[in-house]
Coordinates of C-alpha atoms in Angstrom, one line a residue:
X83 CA -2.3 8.2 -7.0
X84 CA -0.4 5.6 -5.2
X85 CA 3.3 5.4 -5.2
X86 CA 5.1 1.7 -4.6
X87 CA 8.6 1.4 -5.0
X88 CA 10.0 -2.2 -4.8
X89 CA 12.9 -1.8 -2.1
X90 CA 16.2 -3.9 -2.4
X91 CA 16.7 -6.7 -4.1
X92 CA 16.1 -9.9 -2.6
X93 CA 13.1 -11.6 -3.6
X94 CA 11.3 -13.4 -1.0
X95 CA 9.8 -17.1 -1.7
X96 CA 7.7 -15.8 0.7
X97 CA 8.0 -12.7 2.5
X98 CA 6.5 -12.1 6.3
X99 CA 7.0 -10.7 9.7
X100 CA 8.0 -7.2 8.8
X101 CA 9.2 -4.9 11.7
X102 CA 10.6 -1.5 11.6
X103 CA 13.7 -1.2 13.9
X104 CA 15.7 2.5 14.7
X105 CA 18.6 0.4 14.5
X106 CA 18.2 -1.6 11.0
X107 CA 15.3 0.1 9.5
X108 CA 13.0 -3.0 8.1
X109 CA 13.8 -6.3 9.4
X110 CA 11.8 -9.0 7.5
X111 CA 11.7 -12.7 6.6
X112 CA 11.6 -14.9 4.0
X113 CA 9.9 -17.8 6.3
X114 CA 10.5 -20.2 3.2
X115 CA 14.0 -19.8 2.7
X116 CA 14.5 -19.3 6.4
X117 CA 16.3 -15.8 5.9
X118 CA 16.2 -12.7 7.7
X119 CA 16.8 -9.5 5.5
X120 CA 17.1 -5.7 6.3
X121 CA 17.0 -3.0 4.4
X122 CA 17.7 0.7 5.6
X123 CA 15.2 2.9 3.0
X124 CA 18.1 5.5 4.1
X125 CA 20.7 4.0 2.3
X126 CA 18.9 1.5 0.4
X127 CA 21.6 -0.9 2.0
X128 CA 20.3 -4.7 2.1
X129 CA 21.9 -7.5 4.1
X130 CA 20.7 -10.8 3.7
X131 CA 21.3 -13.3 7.2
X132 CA 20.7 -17.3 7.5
X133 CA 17.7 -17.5 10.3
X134 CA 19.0 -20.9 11.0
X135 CA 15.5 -22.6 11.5
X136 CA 12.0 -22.1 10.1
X137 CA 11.3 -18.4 11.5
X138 CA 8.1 -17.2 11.8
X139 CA 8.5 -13.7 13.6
X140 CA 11.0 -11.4 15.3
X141 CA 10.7 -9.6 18.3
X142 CA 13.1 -7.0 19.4
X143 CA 14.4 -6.6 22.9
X144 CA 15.2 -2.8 25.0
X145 CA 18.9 -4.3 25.4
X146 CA 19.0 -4.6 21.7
X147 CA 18.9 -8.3 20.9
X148 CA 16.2 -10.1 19.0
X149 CA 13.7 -12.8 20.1
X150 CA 13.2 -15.1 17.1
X151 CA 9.6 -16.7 16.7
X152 CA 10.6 -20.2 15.2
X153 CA 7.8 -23.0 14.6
X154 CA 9.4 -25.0 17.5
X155 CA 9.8 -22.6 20.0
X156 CA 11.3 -19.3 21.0
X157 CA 15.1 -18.2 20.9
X158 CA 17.7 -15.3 22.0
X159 CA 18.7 -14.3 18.5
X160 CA 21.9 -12.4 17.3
X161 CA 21.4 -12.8 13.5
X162 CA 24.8 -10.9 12.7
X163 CA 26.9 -13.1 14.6
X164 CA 24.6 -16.3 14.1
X165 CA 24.0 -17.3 17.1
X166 CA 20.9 -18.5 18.4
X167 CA 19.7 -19.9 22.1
X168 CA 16.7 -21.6 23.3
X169 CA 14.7 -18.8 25.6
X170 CA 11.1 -20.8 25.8
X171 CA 8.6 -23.2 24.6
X172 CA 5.1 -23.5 24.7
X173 CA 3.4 -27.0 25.0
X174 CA 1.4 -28.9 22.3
X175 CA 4.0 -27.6 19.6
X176 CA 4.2 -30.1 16.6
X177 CA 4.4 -30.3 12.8
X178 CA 1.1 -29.9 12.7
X179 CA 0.2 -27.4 15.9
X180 CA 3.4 -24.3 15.3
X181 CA 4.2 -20.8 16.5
X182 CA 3.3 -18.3 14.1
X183 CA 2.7 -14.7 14.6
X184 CA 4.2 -12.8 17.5
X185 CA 5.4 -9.3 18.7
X186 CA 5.7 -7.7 22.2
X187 CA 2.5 -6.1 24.0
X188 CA 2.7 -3.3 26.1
X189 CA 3.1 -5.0 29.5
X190 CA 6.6 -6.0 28.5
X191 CA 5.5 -10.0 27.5
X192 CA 5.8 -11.5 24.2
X193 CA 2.5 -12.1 22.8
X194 CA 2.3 -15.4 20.0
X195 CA -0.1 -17.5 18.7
X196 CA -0.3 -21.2 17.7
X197 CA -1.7 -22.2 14.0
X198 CA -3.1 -25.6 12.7
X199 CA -1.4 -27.0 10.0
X200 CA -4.2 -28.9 8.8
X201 CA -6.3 -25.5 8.1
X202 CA -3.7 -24.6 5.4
X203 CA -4.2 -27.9 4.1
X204 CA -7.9 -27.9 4.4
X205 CA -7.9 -24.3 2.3
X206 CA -5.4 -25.4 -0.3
X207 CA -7.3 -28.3 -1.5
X208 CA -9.8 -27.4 -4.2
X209 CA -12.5 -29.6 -2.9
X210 CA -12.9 -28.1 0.5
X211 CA -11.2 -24.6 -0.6
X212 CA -14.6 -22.9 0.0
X213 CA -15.8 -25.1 2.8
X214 CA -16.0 -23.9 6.6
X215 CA -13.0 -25.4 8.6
X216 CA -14.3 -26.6 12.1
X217 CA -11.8 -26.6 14.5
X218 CA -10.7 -24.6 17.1
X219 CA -7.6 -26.1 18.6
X220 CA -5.1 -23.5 19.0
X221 CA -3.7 -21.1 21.7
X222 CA -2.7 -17.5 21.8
X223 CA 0.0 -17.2 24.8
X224 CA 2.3 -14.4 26.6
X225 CA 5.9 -15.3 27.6
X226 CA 7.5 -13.0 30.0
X227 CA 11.4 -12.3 30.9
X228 CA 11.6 -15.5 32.6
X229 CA 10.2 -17.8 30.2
X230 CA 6.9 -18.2 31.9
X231 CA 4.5 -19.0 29.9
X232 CA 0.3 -17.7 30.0
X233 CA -2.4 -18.9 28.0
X234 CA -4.5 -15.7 26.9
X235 CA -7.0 -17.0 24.3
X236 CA -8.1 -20.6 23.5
X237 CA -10.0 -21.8 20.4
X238 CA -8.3 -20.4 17.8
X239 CA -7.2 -21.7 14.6
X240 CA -5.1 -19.7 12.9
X241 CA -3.5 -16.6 15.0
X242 CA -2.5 -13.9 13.3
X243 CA -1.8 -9.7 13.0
X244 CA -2.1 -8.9 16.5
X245 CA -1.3 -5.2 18.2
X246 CA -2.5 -3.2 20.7
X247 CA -4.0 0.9 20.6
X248 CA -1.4 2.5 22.3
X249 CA -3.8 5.2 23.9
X250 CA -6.4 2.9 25.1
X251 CA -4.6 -0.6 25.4
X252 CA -7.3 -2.0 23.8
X253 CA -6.1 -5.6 22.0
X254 CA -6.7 -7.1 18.0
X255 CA -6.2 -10.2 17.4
X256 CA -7.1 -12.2 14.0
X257 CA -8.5 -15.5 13.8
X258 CA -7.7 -15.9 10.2
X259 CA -9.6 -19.1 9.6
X260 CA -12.8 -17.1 10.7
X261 CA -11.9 -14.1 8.7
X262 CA -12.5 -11.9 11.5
X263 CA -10.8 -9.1 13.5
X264 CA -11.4 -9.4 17.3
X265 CA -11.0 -6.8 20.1
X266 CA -10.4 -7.4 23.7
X267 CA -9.8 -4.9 26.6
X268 CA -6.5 -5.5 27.9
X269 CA -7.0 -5.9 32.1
X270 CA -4.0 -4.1 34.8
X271 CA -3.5 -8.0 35.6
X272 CA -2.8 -8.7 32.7
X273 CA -6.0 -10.8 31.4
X274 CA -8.3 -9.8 28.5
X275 CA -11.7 -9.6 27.8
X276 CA -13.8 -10.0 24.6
X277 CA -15.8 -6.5 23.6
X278 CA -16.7 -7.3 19.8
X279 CA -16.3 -8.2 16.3
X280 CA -14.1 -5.2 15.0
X281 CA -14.6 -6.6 10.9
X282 CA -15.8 -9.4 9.4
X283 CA -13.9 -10.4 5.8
X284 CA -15.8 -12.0 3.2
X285 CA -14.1 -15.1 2.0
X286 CA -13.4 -14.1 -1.4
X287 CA -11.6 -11.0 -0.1
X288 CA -8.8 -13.5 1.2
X289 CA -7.5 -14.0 4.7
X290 CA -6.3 -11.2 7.1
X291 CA -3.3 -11.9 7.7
X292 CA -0.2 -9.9 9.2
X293 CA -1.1 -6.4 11.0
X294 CA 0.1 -2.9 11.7
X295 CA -1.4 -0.5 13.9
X296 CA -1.2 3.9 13.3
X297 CA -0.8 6.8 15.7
X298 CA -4.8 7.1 15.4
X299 CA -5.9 3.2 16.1
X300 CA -6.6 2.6 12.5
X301 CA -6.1 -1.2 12.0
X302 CA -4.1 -2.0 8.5
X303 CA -4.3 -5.7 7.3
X304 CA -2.6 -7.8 4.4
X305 CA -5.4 -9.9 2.8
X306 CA -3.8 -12.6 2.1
X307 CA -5.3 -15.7 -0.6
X308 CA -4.4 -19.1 -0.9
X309 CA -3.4 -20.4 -4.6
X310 CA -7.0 -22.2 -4.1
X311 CA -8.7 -19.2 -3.4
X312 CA -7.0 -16.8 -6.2
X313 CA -7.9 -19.1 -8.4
X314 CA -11.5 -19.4 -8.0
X315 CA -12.0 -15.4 -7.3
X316 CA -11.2 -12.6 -8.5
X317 CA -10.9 -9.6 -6.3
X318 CA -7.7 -7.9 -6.3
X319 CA -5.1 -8.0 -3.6
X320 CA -5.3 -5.3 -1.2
X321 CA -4.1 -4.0 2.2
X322 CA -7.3 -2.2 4.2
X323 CA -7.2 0.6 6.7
X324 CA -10.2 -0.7 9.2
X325 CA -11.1 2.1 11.7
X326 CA -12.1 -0.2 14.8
X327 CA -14.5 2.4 16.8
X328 CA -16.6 2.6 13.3
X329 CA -16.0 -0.8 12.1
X330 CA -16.1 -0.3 8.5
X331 CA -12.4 0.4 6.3
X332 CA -11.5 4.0 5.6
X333 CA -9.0 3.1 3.3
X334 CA -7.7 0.7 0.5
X335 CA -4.4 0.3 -1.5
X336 CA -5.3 -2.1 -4.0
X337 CA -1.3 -3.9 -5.5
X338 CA -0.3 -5.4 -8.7
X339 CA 0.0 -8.9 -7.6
X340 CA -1.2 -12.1 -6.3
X341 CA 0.2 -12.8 -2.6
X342 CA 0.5 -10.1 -0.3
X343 CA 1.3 -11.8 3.4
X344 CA 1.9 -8.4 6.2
X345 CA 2.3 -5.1 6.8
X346 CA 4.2 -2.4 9.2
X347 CA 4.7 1.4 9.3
X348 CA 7.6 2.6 9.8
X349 CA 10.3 5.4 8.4
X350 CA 12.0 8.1 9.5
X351 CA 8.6 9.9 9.8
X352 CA 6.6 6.9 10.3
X353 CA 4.6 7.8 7.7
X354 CA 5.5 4.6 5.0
X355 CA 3.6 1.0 4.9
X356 CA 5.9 -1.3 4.2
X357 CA 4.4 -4.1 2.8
X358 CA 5.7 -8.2 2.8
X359 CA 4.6 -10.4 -0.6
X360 CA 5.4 -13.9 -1.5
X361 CA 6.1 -15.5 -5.3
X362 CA 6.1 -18.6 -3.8
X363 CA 2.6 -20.2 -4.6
X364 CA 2.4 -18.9 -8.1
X365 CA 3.3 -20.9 -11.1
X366 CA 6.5 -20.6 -12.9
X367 CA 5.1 -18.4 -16.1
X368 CA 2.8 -16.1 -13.5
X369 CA 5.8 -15.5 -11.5
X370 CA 7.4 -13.5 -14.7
X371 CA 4.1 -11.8 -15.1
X372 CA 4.1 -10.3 -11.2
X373 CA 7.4 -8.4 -11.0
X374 CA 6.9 -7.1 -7.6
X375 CA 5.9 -10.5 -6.2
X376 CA 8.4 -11.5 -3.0
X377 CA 9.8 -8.1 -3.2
X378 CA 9.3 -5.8 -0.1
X379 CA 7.4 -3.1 -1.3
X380 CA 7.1 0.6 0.2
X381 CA 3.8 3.2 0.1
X382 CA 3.9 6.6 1.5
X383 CA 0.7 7.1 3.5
X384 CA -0.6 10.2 5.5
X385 CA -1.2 8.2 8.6
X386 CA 1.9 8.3 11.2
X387 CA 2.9 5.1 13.0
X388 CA 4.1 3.9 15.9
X389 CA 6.9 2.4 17.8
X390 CA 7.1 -1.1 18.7
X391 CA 7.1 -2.1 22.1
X392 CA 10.1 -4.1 23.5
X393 CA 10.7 -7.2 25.0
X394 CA 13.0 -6.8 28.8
X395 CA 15.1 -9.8 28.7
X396 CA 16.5 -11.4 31.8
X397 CA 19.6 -10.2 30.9
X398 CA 21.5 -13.7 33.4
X399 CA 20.0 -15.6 30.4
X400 CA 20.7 -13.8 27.3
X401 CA 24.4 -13.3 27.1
X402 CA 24.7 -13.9 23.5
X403 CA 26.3 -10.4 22.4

């Protein structure tokens, strides 16, 4: 039997980006209301910050500051104090073209990825909701301690859940437009190399979106669908455990409602998924039907996690303690 328990009380528009800090416990974001919550499963004490732009992810630093992931850019980040500093931006970032899904790799570099607008667009309209979207005009990148800026993977269209196995560096990466999870060996020098097609998604399962990795490799991904898609099919929202050396899921958690967006482990243990939904796309009258939806939700699994990496900061730039 599984066991969710809604945690806190702020409901999300549309809940994403979930990170588990020692510090804060779970850090996530409601990207439509541009807030930043935490919520320490502890204490069950919630805080509730203005983000101060449209955030997309949060990245946390070894000095203990934070890296927000905005749509326009990166910044140095002290939500408490509300401060917040430009640190870097990638080229070709527009209101269509925007950051979206980031978190540190294990070489000490931020690791983000650029979206196309026009995909969500494409997917949301019931005429071409079903329809293949063909292009491939966004970038994944790296940004190291001086801003510097690498371009790791071209022709992409929508970036999302990336991580890295912690034993064998190897990287995932999802396309979500191409409902596929990709893995790439991760090189000394810092380049990466294509090895295969870890999962292929069919379309009426919904998008992979946000993704957390376990102690063991196992890949677990929020399968996210559009309002166009819900509509038109019918499989149940779910978060899947993919094991990437036999390419096939292990394990399912199937949730009472419509929008599920990411995922993280995290816990004292590091032994719960905590898991990011959104109300945002449902109709008023559904919205009273779902009453977990936006919430962020907890389920006790018997895989361990593991901990994030950190971003170094150049700490002659980020004096905003």
């Amino acid at each position: 039997m599984i066991i969710i328990k809604k945690c806190g009380n702020y409901r999300a528009k549309f809940g994403d980006g979930p990170i588990w800090h020692e510090g804060y416990g779970l850090i996530w974001l409601d990207i439509a209301a541009k807030k930043i919550v935490t919520y320490n499963p502890d204490t069950e004490q919630e805080s509730v910050y203005d983000a101060f732009g449209w955030i997309k992810s949060i990245v946390p630093a070894a000095d203990g500051q934070f890296i927000g992931i905005y749509k326009d850019g990166l910044y140095y980040l002290n939500f408490k104090k509300g401060i917040k500093m430009p640190f870097a931006k990638p080229e070709g970032l527009n209101d269509i073209h925007y950051l979206n899904d980031g978190k540190c790799g294990p070489d000490g570099q931020i690791w983000v990825g650029l979206s196309d607008g026009f995909f969500k667009r494409f997917k949301e309209s019931p005429y071409t909701a079903l329809s293949h979207y063909p292009f491939e005009s966004s970038k994944l990148f790296s940004i190291d301690a001086g801003g510097n800026i690498s371009v790791k993977l071209e022709n992409i269209t929508f970036s999302n859940g990336l991580d890295w196995n912690r034993k064998t560096n190897n990287f995932y990466h999802i396309d979500s437009s191409k409902h596929l999870i990709f893995q790439y060996q991760l090189k000394e020098n810092g380049d990466i190399h294509f090895e295969k097609i870890v999962y292929s998604f069919e379309m009426d399962e919904g998008f992979p979106d946000g993704m957390a990795i376990d102690a063991d490799g196992n890949l677990w991904v929020a399968l996210y669908k559009g309002g166009a898609i819900a509509a038109r099919l019918k499989k149940p929202t779910r978060i899947v455990c993919i094991c990437p050396k036999k390419m096939e899921v292990i394990q399912e958690i199937e949730l009472p409602l419509s929008h599920v967006t990411s995922c993280t482990i995290g816990g004292e243990n590091l032994d719960t998924l905590f898991v990011t939904t959104a109300y945002e796309p449902l109709p008023e009258d559904k919205v009273k039907r779902e009453p977990l939806a936006g919430y962020l939700l907890a389920i006790p699994i018997e895989q361990r996690g593991v901990a994030n990496y950190q971003f170094i900061t150049n700490e002659d730039k980020a004096k905003i303690r």
